[in-house]
Short mmCIF file of C-alpha atoms in Angstrom, two decimals:
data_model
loop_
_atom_site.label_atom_id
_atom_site.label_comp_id
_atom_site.label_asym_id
_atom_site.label_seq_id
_atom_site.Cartn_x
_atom_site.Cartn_y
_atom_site.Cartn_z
CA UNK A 239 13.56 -14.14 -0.14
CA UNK A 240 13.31 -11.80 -3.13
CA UNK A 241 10.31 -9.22 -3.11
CA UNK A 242 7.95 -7.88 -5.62
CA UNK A 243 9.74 -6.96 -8.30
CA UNK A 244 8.11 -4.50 -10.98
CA UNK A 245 9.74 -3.23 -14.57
CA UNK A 246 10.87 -1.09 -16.39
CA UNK A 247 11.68 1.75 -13.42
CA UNK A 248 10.88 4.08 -15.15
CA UNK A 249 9.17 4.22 -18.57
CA UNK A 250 8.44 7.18 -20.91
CA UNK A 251 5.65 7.53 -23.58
CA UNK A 252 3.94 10.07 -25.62
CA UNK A 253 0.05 10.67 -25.42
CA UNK A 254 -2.00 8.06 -27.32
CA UNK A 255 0.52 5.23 -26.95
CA UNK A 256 -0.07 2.30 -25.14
CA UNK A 257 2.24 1.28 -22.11
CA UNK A 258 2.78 -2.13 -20.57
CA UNK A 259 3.96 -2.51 -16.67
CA UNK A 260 5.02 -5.61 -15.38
CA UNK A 261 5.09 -6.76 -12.03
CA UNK A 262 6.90 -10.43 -10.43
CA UNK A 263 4.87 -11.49 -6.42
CA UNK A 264 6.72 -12.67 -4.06
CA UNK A 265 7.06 -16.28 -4.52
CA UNK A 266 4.18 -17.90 -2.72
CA UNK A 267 1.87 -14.94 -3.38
CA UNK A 268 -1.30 -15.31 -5.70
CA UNK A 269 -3.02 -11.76 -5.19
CA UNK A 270 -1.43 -8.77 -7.17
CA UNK A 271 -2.70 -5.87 -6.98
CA UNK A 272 -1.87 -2.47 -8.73
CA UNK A 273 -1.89 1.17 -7.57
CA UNK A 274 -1.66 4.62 -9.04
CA UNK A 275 0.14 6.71 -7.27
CA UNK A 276 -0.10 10.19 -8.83
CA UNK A 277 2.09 13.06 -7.66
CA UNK A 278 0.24 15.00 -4.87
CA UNK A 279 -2.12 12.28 -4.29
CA UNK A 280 -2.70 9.35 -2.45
CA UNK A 281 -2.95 5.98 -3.45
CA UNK A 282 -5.62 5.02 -5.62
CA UNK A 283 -6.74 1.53 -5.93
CA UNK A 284 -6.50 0.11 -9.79
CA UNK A 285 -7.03 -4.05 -9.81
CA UNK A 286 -6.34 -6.71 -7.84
CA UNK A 287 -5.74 -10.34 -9.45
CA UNK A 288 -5.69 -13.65 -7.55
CA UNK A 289 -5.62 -16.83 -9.19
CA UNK A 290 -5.62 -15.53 -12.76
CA UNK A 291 -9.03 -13.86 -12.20
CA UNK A 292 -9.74 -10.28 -11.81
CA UNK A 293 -11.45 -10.10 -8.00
CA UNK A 294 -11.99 -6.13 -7.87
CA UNK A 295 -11.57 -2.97 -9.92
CA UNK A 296 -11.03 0.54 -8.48
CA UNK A 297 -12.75 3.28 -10.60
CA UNK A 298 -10.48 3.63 -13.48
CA UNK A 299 -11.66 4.03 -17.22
CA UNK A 300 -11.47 0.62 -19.52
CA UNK A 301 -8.30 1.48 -20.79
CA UNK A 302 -6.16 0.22 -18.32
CA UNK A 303 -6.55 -3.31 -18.15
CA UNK A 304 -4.64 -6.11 -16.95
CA UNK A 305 -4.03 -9.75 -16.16
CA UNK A 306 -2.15 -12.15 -14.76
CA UNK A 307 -0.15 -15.36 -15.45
CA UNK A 308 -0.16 -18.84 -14.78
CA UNK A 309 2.96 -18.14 -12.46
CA UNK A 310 0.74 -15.25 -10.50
CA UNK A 311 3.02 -12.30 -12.40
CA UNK A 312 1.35 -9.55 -13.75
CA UNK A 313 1.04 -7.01 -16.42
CA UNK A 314 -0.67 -3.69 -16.72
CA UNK A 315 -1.62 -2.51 -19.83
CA UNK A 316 -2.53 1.61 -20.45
CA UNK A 317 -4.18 2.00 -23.40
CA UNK A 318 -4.38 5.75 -25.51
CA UNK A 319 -2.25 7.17 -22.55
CA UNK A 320 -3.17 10.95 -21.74
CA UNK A 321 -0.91 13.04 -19.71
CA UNK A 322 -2.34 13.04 -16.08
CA UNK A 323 -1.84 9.16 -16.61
CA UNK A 324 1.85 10.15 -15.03
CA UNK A 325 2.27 8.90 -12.13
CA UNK A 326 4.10 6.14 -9.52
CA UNK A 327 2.57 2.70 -10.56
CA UNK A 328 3.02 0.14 -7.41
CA UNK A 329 2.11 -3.51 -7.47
CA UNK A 330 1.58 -5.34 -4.46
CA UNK A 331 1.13 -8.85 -3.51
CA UNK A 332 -0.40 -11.28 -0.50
CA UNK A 333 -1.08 -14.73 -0.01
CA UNK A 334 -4.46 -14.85 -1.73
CA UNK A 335 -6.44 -18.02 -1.51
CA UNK A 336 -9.33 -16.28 -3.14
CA UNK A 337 -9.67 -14.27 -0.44
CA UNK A 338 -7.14 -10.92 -0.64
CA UNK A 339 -5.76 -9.53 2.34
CA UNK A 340 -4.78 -6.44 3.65
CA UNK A 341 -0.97 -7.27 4.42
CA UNK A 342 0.22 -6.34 1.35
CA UNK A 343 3.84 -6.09 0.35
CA UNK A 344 4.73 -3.60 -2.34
CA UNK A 345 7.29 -3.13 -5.29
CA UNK A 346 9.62 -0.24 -5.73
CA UNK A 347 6.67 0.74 -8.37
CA UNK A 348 7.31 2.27 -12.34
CA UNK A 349 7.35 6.06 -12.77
CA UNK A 350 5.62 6.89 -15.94
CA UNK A 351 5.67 9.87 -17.77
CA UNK A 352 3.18 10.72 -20.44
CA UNK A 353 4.40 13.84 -22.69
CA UNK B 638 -13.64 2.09 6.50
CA UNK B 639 -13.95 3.71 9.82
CA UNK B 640 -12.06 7.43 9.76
CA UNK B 641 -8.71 7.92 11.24
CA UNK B 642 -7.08 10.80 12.48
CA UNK B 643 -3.09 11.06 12.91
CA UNK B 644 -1.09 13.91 13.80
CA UNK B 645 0.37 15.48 11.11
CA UNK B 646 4.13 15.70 11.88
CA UNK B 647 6.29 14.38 14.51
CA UNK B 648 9.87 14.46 15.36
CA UNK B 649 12.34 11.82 16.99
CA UNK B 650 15.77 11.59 18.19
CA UNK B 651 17.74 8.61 16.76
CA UNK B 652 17.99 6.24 19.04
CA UNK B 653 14.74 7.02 21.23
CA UNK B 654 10.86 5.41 20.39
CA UNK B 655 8.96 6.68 18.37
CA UNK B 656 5.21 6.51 19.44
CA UNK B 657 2.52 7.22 16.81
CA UNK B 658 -0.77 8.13 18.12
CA UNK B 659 -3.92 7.16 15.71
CA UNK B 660 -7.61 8.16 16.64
CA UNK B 661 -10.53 5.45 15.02
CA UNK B 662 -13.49 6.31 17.66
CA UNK B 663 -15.90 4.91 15.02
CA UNK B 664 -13.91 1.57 14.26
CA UNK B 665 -16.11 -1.62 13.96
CA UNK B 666 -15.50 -4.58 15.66
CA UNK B 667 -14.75 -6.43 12.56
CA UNK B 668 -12.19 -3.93 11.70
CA UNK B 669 -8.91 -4.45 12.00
CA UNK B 670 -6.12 -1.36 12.52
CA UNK B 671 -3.27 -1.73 9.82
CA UNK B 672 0.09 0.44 9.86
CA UNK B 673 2.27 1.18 6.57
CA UNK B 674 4.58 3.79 5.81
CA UNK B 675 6.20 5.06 3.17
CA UNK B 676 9.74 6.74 2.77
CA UNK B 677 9.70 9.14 -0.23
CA UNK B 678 10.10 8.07 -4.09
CA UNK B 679 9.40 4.28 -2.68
CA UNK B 680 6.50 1.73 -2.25
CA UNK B 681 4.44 1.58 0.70
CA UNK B 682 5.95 -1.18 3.10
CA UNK B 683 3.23 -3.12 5.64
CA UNK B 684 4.22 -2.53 9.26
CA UNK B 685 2.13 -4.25 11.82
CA UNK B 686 -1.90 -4.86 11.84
CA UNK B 687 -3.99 -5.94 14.93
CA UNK B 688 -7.68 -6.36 15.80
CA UNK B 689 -7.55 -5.63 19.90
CA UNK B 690 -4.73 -7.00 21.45
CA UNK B 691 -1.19 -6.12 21.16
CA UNK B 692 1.04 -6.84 18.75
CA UNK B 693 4.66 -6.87 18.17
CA UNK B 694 6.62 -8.37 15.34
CA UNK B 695 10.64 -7.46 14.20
CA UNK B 696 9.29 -3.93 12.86
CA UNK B 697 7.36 -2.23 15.84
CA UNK B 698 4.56 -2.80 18.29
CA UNK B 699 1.26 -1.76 18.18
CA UNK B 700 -0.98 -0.91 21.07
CA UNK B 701 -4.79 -0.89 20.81
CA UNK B 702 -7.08 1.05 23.49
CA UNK B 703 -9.41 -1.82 25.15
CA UNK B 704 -12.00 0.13 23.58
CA UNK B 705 -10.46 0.47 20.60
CA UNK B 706 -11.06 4.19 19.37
CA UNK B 707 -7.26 4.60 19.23
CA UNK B 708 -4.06 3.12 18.96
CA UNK B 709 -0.37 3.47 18.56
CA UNK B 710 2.41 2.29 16.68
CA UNK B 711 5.81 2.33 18.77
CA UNK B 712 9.16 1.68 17.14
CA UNK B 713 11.46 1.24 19.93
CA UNK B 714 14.30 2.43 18.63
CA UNK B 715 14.33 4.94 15.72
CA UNK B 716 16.89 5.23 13.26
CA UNK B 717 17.37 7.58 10.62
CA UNK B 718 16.01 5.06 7.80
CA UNK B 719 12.69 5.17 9.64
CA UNK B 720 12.04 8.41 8.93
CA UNK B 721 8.82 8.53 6.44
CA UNK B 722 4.81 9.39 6.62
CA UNK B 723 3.67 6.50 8.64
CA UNK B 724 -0.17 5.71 7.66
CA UNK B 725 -2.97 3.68 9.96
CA UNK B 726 -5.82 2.44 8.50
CA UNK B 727 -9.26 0.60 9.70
CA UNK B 728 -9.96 -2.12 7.57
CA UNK B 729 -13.03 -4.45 7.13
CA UNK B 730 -14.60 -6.87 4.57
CA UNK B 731 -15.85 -4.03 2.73
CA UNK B 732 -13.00 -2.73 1.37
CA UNK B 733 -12.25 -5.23 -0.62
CA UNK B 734 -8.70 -5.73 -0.54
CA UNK B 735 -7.81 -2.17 -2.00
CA UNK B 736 -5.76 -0.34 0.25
CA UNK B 737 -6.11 3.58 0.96
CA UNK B 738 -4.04 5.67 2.26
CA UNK B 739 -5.16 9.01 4.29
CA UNK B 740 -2.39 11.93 5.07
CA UNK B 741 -0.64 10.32 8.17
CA UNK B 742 2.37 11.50 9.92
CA UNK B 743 5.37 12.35 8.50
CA UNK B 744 7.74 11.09 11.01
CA UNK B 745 11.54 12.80 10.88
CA UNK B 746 14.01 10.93 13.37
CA UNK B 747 16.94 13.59 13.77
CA UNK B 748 20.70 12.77 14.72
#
């Protein structure tokens, strides 16, 4: 069975672009959620998705944004990227049903580096 | 989320269990523990999770305390490919499905 799957790998941008991070559930799954992983921190909670609705938010400024397709993939969107926007980004995904869950299965995440 | 508390660093010889201790004195009963880890450069990977009786699935076991302030995460045979920081976590309704991640143990299984 094929796991989450997330693209590009890695993806470089300049400040003030706009970046776009896709991310594939394993099949069955309906909740995605993204992370930010930053370099010297922990993990900090960006959106989870179930069902093609946004369900929570972590405490992120407008521009990133998201959503999520009929076929429960995902994209994140980063909008006017600034530098400390580098960082790991890791989806995840679970069996939703509306709910979420804490068993949560992870990509191999997108490095992106804002210069 | 009730606190946890994990050692910071641990060692292991290949081959032997590993047994990761994790203090949650103020966990709720509707709280459940969860274990992840995470091997450098890589995403997190879910472990085990458990409410208050054992637990034991291909990956590890996991013991909870009958009064539940602590528990521990056994792998019963390291290898060198376990070797990562090995997180546990208390996690209720409130949390809404976002995971977080405090330091945990950096586990190194050596030859």
């Amino acid at each position: 069975e094929a796991g989450v799957t997330q693209s590009p790998t890695h993806l470089i941008k300049t400040r003030g672009q706009q970046a776009t991070l896709r991310c594939s559930p394993i099949s069955g799954h309906t909740s995605v959620y993204w992370y930010q992983q930053a370099l010297g921190l922990g993990l900090q909670f960006l959106l989870w998705y179930d069902e093609g609705e946004e369900r929570n938010r972590g405490n992120f400024p407008p521009r990133f944004s998201g959503r999520q397709f009929p076929n429960y993939s995902s994209e994140l969107n980063v909008n006017a990227l600034e530098l400390e926007d580098s960082a790991l980004y890791l989806c995840a995904s679970s069996l939703g049903q509306g709910k979420g869950s804490y068993e949560q299965y992870f990509g191999p995440g997108t490095r992106l580096t804002v210069t | 989320d009730a606190k946890t508390t994990q050692p910071t660093s641990m060692d292991c010889a290949e081959g032997r269990a590993a047994n990761l201790p994790c203090n949650h004195s103020t966990i709720s009963g509707n709280e459940y523990v969860y274990w992840y880890r995470q091997i450098h450069s890589q995403g997190p990977q879910y472990i085990i999770h458990g409410l208050k009786n054992n637990e034991t699935n291909e990956m590890a076991s996991l013991i909870i305390t009958e009064d539940r302030k602590s528990s521990t995460l056994i792998l019963p045979h390291a290898t060198l490919r376990d070797t990562a920081v090995y997180y546990c976590i208390a996690l209720g309704r409130a949390s809404g499905s976002r995971l977080t991640f405090g330091e945990g143990t950096q586990l190194t299984v050596n030859p």
